[in-house]
Short mmCIF file of C-alpha atoms in Angstrom, two decimals:
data_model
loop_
_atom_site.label_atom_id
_atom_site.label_comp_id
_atom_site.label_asym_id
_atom_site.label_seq_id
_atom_site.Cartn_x
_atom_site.Cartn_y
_atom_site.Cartn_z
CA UNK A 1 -2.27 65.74 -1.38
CA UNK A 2 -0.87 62.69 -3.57
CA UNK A 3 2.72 62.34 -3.72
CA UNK A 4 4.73 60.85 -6.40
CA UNK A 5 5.47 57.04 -5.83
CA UNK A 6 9.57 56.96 -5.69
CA UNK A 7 10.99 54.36 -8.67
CA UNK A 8 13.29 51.77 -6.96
CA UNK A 9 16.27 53.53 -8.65
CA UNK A 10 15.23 56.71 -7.53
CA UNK A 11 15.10 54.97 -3.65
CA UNK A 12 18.90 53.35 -4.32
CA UNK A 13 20.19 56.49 -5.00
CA UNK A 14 19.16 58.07 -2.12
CA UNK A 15 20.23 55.43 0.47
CA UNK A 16 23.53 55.33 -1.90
CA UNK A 17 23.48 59.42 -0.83
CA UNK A 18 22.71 58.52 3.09
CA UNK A 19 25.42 55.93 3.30
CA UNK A 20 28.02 58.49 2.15
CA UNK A 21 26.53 60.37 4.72
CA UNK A 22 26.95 57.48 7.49
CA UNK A 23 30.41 57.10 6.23
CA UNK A 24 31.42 60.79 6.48
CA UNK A 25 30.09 61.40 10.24
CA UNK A 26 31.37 57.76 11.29
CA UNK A 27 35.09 58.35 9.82
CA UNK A 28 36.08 59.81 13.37
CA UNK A 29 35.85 56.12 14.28
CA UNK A 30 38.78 54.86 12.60
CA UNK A 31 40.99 57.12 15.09
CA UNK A 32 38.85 55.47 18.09
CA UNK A 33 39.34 51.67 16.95
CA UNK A 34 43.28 53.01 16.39
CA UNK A 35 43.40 53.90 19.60
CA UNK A 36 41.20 50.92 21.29
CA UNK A 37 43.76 48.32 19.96
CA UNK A 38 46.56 50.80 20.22
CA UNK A 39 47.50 49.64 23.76
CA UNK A 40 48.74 45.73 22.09
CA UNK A 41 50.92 47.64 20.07
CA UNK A 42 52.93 49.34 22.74
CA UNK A 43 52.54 45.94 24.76
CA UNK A 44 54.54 44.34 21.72
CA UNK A 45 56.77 47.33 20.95
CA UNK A 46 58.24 47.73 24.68
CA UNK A 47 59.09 43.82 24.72
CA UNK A 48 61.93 44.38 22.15
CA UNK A 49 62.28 47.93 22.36
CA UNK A 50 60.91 50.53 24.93
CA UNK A 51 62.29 53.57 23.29
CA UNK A 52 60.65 56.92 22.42
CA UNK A 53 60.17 58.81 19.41
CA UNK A 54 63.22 60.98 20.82
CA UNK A 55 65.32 58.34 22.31
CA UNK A 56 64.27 58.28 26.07
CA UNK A 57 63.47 54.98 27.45
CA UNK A 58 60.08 53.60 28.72
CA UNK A 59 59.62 50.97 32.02
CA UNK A 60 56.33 50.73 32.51
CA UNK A 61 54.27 48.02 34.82
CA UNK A 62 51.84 45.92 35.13
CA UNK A 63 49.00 48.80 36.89
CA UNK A 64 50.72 51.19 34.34
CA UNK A 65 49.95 48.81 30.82
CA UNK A 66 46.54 48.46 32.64
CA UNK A 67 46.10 52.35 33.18
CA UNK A 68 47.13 52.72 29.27
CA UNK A 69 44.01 50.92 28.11
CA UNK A 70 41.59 51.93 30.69
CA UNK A 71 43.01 55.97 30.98
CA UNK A 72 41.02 56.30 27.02
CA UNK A 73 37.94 55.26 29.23
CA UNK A 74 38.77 58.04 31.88
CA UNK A 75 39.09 60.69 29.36
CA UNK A 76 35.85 59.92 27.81
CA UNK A 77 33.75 60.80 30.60
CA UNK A 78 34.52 64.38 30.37
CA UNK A 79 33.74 64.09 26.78
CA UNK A 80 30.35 62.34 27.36
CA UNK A 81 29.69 65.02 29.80
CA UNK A 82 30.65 67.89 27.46
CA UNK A 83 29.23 66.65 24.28
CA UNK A 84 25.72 66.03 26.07
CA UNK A 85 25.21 69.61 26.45
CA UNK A 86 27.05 70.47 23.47
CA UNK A 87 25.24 68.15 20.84
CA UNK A 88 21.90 69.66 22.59
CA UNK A 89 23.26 73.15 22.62
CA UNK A 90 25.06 73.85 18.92
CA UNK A 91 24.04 70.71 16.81
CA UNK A 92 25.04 67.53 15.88
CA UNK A 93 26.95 68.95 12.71
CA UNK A 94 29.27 71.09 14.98
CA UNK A 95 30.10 69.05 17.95
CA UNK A 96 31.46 66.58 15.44
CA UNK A 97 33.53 68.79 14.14
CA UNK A 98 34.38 69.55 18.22
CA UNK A 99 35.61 66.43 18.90
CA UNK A 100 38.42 66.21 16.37
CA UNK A 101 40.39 68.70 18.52
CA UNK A 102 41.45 66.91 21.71
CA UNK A 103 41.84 63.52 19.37
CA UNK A 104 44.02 65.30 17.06
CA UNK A 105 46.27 66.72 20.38
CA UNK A 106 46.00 63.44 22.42
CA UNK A 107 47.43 61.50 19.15
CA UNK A 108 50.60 64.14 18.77
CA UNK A 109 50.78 63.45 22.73
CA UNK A 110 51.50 60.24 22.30
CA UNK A 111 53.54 60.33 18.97
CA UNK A 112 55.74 62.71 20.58
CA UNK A 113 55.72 61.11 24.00
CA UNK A 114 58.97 61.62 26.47
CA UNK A 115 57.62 59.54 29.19
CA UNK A 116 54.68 57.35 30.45
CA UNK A 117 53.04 60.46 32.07
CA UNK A 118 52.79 61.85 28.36
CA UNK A 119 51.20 58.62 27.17
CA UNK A 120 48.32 59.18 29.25
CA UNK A 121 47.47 62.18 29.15
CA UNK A 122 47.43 61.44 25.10
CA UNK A 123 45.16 58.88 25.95
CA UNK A 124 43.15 60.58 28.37
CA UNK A 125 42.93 63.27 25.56
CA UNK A 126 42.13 60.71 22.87
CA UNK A 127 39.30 59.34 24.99
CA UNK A 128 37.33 62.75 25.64
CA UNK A 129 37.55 62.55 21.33
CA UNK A 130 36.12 59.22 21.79
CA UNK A 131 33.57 60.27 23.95
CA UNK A 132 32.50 63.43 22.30
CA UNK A 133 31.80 61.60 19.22
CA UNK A 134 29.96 58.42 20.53
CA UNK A 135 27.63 61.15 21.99
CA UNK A 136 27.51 62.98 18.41
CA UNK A 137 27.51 60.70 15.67
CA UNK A 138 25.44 57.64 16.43
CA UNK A 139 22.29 60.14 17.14
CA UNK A 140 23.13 61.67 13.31
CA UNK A 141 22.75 59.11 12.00
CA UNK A 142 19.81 57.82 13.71
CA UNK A 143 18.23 61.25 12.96
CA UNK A 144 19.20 60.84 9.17
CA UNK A 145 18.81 57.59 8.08
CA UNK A 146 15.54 55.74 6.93
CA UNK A 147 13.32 54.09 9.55
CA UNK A 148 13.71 50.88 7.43
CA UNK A 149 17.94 50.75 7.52
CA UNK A 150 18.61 52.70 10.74
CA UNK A 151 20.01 49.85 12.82
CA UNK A 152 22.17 49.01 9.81
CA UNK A 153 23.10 52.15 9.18
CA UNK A 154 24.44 52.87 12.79
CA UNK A 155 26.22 49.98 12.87
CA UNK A 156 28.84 51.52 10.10
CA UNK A 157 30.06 53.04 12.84
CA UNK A 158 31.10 50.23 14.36
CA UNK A 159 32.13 48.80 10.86
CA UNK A 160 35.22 51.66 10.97
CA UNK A 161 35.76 50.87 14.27
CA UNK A 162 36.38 47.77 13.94
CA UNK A 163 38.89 48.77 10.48
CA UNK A 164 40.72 51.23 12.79
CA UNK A 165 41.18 48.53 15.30
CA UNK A 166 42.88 46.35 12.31
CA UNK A 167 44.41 48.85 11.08
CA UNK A 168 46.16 50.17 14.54
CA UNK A 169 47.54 46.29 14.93
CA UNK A 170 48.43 46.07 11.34
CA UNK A 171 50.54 49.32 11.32
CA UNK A 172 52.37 48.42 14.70
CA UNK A 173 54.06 45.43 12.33
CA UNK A 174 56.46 47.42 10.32
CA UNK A 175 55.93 50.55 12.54
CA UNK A 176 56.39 51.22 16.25
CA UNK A 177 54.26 52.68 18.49
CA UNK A 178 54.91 56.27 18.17
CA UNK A 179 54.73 56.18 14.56
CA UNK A 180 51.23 54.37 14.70
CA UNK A 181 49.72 57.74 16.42
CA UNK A 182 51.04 59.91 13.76
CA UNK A 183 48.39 58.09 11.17
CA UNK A 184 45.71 58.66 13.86
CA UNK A 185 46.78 62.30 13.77
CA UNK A 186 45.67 62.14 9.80
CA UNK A 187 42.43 60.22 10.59
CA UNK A 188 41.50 63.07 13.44
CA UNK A 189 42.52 65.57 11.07
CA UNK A 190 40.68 64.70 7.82
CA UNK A 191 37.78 63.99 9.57
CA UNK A 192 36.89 67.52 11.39
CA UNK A 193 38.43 69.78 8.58
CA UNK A 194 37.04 67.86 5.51
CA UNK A 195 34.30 65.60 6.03
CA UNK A 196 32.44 67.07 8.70
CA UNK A 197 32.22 70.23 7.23
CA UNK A 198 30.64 68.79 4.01
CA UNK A 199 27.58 67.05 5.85
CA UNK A 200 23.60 68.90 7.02
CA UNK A 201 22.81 69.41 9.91
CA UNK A 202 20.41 66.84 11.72
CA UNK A 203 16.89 67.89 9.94
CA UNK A 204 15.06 66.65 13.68
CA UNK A 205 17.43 68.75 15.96
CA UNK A 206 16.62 71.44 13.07
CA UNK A 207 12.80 70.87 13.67
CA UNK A 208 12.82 70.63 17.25
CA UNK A 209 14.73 73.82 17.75
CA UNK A 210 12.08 75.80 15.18
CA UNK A 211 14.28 75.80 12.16
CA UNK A 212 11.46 74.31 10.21
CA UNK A 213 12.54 75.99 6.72
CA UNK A 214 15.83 74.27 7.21
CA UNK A 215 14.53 71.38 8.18
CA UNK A 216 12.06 70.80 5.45
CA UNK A 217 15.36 71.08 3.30
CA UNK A 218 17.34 68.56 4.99
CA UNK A 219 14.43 66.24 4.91
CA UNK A 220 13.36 66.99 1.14
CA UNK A 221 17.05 65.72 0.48
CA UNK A 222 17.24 62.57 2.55
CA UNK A 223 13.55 61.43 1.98
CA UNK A 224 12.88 61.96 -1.58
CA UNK A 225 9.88 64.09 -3.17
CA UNK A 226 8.02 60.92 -2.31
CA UNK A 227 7.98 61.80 1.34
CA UNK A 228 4.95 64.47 2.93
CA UNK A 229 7.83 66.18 4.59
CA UNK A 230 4.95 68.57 6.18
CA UNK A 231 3.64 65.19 8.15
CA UNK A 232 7.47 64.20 9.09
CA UNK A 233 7.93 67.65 11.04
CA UNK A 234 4.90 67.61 12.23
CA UNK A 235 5.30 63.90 14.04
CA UNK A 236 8.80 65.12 15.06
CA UNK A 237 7.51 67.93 16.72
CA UNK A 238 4.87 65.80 18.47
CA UNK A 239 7.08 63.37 19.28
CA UNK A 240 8.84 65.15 21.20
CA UNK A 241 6.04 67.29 23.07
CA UNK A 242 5.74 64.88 26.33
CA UNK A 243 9.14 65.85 27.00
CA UNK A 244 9.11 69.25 25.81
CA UNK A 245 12.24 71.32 24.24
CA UNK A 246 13.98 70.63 27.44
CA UNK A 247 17.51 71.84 28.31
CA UNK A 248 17.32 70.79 31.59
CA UNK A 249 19.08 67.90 32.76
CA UNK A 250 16.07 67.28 35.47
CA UNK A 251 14.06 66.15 32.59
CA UNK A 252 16.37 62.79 32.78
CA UNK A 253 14.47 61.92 36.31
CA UNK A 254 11.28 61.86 34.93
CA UNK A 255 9.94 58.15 35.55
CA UNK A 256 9.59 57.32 31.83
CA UNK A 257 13.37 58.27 31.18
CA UNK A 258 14.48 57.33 33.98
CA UNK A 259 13.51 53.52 33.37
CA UNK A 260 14.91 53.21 30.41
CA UNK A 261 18.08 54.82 31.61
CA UNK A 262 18.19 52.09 34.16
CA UNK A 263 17.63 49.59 31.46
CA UNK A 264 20.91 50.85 29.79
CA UNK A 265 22.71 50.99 32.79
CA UNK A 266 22.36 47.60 33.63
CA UNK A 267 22.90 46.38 29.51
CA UNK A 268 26.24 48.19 29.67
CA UNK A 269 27.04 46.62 33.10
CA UNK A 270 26.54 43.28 30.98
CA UNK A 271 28.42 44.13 28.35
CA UNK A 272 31.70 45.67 30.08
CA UNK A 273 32.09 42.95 32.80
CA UNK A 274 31.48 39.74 30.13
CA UNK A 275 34.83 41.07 28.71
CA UNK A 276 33.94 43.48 25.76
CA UNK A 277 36.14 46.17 26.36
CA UNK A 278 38.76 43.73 27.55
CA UNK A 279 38.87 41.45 23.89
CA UNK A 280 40.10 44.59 21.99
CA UNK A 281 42.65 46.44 24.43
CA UNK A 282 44.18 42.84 25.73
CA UNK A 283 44.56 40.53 22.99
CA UNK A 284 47.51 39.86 23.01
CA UNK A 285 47.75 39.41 27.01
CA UNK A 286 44.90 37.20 27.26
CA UNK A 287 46.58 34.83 24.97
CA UNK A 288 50.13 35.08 26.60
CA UNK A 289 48.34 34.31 29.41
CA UNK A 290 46.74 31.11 27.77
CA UNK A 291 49.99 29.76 26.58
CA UNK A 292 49.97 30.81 22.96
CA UNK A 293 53.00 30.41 20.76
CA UNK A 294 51.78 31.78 17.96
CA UNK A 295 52.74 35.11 16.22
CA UNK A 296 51.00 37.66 18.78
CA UNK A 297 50.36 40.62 16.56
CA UNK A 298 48.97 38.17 13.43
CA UNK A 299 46.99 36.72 16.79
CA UNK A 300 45.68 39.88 17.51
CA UNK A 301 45.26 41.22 13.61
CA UNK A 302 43.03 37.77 13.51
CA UNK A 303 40.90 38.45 16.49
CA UNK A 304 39.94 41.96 15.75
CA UNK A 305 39.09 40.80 11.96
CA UNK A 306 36.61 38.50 13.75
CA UNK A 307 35.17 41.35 15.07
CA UNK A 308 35.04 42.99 11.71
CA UNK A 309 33.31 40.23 10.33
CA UNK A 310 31.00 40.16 13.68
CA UNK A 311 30.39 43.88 12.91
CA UNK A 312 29.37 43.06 9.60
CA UNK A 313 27.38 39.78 10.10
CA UNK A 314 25.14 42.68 12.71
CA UNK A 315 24.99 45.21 10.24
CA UNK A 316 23.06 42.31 7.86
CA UNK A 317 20.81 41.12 10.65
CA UNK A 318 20.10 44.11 13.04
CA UNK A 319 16.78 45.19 10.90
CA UNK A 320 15.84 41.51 9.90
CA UNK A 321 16.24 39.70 13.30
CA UNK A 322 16.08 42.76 15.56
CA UNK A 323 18.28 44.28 18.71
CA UNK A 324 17.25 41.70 21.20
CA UNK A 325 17.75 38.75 18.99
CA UNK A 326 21.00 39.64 18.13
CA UNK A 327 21.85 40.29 21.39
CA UNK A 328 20.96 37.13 22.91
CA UNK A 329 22.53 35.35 20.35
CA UNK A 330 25.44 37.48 21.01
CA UNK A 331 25.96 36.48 24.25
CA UNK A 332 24.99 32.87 24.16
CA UNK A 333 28.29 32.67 21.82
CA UNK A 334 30.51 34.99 23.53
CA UNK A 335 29.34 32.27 27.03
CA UNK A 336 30.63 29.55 24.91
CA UNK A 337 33.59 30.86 23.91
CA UNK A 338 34.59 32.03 27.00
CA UNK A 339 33.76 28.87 28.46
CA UNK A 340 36.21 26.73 26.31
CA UNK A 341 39.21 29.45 27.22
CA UNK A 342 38.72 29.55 30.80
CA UNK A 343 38.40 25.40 30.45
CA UNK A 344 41.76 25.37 27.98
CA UNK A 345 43.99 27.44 30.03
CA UNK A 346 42.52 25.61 33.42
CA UNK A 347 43.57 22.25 32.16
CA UNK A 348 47.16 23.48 30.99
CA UNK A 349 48.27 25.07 34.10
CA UNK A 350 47.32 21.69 36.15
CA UNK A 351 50.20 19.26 36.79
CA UNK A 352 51.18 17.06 34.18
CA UNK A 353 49.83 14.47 35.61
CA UNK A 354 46.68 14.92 35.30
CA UNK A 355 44.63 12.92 32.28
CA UNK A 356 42.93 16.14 30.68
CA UNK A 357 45.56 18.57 30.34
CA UNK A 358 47.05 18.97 27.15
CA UNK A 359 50.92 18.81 26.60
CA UNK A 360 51.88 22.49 27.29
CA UNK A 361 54.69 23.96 29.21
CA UNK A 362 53.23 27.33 31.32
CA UNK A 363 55.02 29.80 34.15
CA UNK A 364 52.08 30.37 36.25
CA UNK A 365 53.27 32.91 38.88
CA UNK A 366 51.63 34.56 41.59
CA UNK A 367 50.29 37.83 38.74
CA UNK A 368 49.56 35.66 35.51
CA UNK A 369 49.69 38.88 33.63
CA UNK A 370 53.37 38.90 34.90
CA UNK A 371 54.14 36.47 32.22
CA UNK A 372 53.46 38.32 29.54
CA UNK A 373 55.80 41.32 30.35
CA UNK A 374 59.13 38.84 31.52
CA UNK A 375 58.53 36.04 29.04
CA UNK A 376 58.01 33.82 31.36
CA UNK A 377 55.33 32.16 29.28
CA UNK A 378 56.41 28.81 27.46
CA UNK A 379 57.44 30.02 24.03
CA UNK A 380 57.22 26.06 22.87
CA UNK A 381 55.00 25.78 19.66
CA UNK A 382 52.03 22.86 20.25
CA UNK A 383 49.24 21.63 18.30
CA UNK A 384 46.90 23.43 21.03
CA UNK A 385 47.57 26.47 20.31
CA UNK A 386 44.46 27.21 17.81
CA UNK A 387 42.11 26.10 20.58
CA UNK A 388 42.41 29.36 22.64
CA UNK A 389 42.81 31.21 19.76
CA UNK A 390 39.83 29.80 18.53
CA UNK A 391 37.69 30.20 21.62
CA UNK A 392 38.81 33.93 22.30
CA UNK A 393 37.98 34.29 18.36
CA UNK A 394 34.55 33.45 18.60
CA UNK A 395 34.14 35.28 22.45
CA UNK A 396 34.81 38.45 19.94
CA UNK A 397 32.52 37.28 16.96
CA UNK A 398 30.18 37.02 19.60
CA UNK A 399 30.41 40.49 21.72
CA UNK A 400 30.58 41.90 17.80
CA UNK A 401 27.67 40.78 16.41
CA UNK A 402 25.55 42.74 19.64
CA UNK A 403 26.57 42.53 22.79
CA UNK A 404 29.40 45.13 22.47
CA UNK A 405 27.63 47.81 19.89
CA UNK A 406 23.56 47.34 20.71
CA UNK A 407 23.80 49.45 24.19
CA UNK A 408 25.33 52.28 22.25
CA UNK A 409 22.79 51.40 19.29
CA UNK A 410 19.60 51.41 21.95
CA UNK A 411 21.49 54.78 23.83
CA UNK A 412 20.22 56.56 20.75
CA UNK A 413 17.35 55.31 19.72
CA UNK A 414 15.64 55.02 23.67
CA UNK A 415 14.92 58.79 23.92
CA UNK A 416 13.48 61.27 21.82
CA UNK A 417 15.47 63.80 19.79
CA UNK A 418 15.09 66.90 22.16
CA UNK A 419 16.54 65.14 25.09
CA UNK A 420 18.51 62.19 23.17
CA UNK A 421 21.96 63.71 23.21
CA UNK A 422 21.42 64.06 27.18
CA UNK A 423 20.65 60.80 28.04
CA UNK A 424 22.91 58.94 25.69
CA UNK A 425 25.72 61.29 27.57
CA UNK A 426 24.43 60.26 30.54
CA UNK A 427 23.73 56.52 29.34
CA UNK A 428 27.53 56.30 27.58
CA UNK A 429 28.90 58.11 30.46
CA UNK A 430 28.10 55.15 33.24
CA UNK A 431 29.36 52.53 30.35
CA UNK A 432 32.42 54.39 30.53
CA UNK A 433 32.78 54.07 33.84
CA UNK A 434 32.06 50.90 33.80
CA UNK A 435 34.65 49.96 30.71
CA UNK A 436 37.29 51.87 32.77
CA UNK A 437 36.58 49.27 35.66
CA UNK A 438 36.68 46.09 34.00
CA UNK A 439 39.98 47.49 31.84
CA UNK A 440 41.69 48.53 34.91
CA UNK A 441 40.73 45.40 36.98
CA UNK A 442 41.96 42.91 34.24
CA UNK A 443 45.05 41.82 36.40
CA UNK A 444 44.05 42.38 39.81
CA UNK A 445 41.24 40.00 39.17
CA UNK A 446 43.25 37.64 37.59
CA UNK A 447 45.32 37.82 40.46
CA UNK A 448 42.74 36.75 42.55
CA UNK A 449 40.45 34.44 40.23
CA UNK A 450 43.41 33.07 38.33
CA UNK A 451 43.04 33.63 34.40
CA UNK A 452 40.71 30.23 34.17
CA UNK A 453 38.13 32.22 36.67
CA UNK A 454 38.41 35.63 35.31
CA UNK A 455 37.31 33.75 31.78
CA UNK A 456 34.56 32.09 33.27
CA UNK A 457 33.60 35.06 35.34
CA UNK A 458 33.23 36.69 31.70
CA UNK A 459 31.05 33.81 30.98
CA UNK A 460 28.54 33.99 33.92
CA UNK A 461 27.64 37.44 33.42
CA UNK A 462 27.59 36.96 29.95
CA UNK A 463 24.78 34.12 30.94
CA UNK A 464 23.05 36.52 33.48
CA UNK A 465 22.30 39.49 30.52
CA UNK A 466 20.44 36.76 28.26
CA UNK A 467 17.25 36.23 30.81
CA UNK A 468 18.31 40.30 31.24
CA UNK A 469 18.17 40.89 27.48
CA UNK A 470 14.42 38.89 27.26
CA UNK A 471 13.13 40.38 29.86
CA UNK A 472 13.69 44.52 29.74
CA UNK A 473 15.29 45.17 26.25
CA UNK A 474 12.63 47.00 24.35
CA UNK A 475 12.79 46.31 20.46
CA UNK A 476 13.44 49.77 18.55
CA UNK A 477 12.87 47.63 15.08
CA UNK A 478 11.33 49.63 11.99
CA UNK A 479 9.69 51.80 15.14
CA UNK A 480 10.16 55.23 14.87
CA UNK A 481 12.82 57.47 17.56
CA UNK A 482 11.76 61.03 16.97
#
C-alpha cells in the first residue's frame, strides 16, 4: 500500500506539534534546575541574613551546606526506585503527573521552613520529584519524537533545566530564599494539574502493553498519514520480543542488559566525579574559594547561562555530530577548564614571593570551604578575577554541551521500551548515588587535596572518560530505540 508523500509544511507542523509536546512533559524541569542551583541562594542569603520565613534563625555548617545540595540526590533514589516500576506499571502519562506531588510538598517544606531539619527533608522531598521525573519524561519523549530529532528533542529537557537553574539564582537577587521555593511551588503545580494532563500517552508503552487501537492513534497523530503506522507497531512489537513484556526486574541481569548497564554505570561515574553535579550546586563556593571579588550571585547567574548556552549549542549538534562526539568534546573542554582553575587558584595561594603568582590577597585555612562561610576570603577587587571565572565558565560550557546530559540521554535510548523505564531507574539510580557522593565530598576532599587538587582531580577523570567515551559508548544516532 502507497502512502501519501508528506509536503514539507505538512512535516513542520507536526514537529511544531511534537515540540509542544517536549515542552509540556519537560516543564517539571524548571522546578528541578530551581532546586539544583537553589542551594547558592541560601549560601548567599544566610551570609547577610539567616532568618526564616517566620522569624527563627538558621546556623548551619559546613557538612550541613554540603548535606543541602547533596540531600536532593538522596531523595531521588527513592524516586528512581519508585518511578521504575511505576512508569512500567501505569504509563508514562501518569507517573508524570505522580511526580508533581512530593515536589510540590518538598517546595512548601522549604518555603515554610522553621529549622535546618525542615530544609532537608524539603529537599529530600524535592529530589524523589526529581527522580520520578528523570525516570518519566526523558523515555516520553524518546518514545514520541521522530527518529531524525530525538537527541534534540530530549535535550529540551535539559534546555528548562538549565532556565530553572537561572531562574532559581536570578530570583534569590531581590528575593530570599524562602520566597524562591514558593515560585517552585507554581512550577510543580502547573505542571501536574495542567500540562500533564493535556499530553497522550506514550503510543510504544501503548503497543507493547496490547493497546494497539490506541496506539495506532497516538502514532497516526505524531507521524503523519505519511507514516505505515501498521509497520511502526509491528517493529515495536518485535523490537521488543528478545526481551519479552517483562515485569521482572531479573530481566536487567540478562548479559545483553547487563553490559550496557555497566557501560552507564561507569559514564555516570565520569560524569559525577569530573565535577558536574558540583558546577551547578557550588558556584558560588568554588569561586570564593578561588579568590573572586566579583558580584557572587551575577557570578553564578553567568555560569549557569553558560550552561544554557552549552545546553543549547548540544541540542544543535547531538543529531549532526552524534552522542560520542559531543561527549568527547565535552570533556576535552571541561579538562581544560578545570585545568586553568586548579592552576589559577594554585599560584595565588603560594607566597608572594614566588614569580608566577598573581597579585591576590587569599585566607587559606586548614577547610578552604571555611572561607566562604566567615569571609575570610580577600574581598580586594584585581584584574584576575575573570580568569577563574572564565575557566570555571567554560568547565560548565563543557559538562553542558555532553558530559553532564548524554548519560541520562543514552539511559533512555540503551534499552528497549518494555524494560526501558527499569533500567534507566536502575541506570539513574547509581548516578544518583554517585552525584550524592561527589556533592557531599566537595569539602572533605578539598580538605585533603586542597582546592588546586580537587580541580585537577576533576580534570583527570574528566581525561580518563575520553579513551572511556571511544572505546564503549555505543552511538544511538538516527538508530531506532523501540
Amino acid at each position: 500500500m502507497e502512502f501519501p508523500k508528506e509536503t514539507p509544511y505538512l512535516r513542520r507542523v507536526r514537529i511544531f506539534k511534537q515540540t509542544l509536546m517536549f515542552l509540556a512533559s519537560s516543564w517539571g524541569y524548571l522546578s528541578g534546575g530551581m532546586s539544583l542551583t537553589w542551594p547558592n541562594v541560601l549560601a548567599s542569603d544566610i551570609l547577610v541574613d539567616n532568618s526564616t520565613l517566620f522569624g527563627t534563625q538558621l546556623s548551619l555548617s559546613d557538612s550541613q551546606l554540603d548535606m543541602v545540595g547533596s540531600m536532593m540526590f538522596v531523595g531521588s533514589l527513592p524516586g528512581y526506585v519508585a518511578a521504575g516500576w511505576l512508569v512500567r506499571a501505569i504509563g508514562r502519562r501518569r507517573s508524570m503527573m505522580l511526580a508533581a506531588v512530593p515536589g510540590l510538598a518538598g517546595s512548601l517544606s522549604i518555603a515554610l521552613a522553621l529549622n535546618t531539619e525542615m530544609i532537608l527533608v524539603g529537599r529530600f522531598l524535592e529530589g524523589t520529584s526529581y527522580g520520578m521525573m528523570g525516570v518519566a519524561v526523558r523515555p516520553y519523549i524518546v518514545e514520541v519524537a521522530d527518529t531524525d530529532i530525538r537527541g534534540s528533542a530530549v535535550v529540551v529537557a535539559n534546555i528548562l533545566l538549565q532556565i530553572g537553574s537561572i531562574s532559581a539564582v536570578s530570583l534569590g537577587i531581590p528575593f530570599k530564599w524562602y520566597q524562591v521555593s514558593f515560585f517552585s511551588c507554581a512550577v510543580h503545580a502547573m505542571y501536574g494539574l495542567l500540562l500533564v494532563p493535556l499530553l497522550p500517552e506514550s503510543p510504544t508503552f501503548l503497543a507493547v502493553t496490547n493497546k494497539d487501537e490506541k496506539a495506532k492513534g497516538v502514532l497516526h497523530r505524531l507521524r503523519g498519514t505519511s507514516v505505515d503506522v501498521e509497520g511502526v507497531l509491528s517493529d515495536l512489537k518485535k523490537q521488543n520480543e528478545s526481551v519479552g513484556n517483562a515485569a521482572s526486574w531479573r530481566v536487567l541481569v540478562r548479559p545483553a542488559v547487563l553490559r550496557q548497564e555497566l557501560i552507564l554505570f561507569g559514564l555516570f561515574l565520569v560524569s559525577n566525579f569530573s565535577g558536574v553535579e558540583v558546577i551547578k550546586a557550588n558556584t558560588s563556593r568554588i569561586l570564593q574559594s578561588a579568590g573572586v571579588s566579583l558580584d557572587m550571585e551575577v557570578s553564578t547567574i553567568m555560569v549557569a547561562g553558560v550552561l544554557f548556552c552549552g545546553n543549547f549549542s548540544m541540542m544543535l549538534l547531538l543529531d549532526r555530530a552524534g552522542r560520542r562526539r559531543c561527549l568527547m568534546l565535552s570533556l576535552s573542554l571541561l579538562v581544560v577548564g578545570y585545568c586553568i582553575l586548579g592552576a589559577f587558584v594554585f599560584l595565588s595561594t603560594r607566597p608572594t614571593d614566588s614569580l608566577a603568582a598573581p597579585e591576590l590577597t587569599v585566607a587559606v585555612e586548614a577547610n578552604a570551604s571555611v572561607a566562604y562561610y566567615t569571609g575570610a576570603v580577600s574581598t580586594q577587587r584585581t584584574t584576575w578575577d575573570w580568569v577563574p571565572l572564565a575557566s570555571l565558565m567554560l568547565a560548565a560550557y563543557g559538562q553542558a554541551l555532553g558530559s553532564g546530559p548524554i548519560p541520562w540521554i543514552l539511559s533512555s535510548e540503551y534499552f528497549p521500551t518494555s524494560i526501558r523505564s527499569q533500567a534507566m531507574g536502575l541506570c539513574t539510580l547509581i548516578g544518583s548515588l554517585q552525584s550524592f557522593a561527589a556533592l557531599q565530598l566537595f569539602s572533605p576532599m578539598q580538605t585533603v587535596l586542597t582546592p588546586a587538587g580537587l580541580y585537577w582531580f576533576y580534570a583527570c577523570v574528566g581525561a580518563v572518560g575520553l579513551p572511556y567515551a571511544f572505546l564503549f559508548v555505543r552511538e544511538t544516532k538516527g538508530k531506532s530505540v523501540g
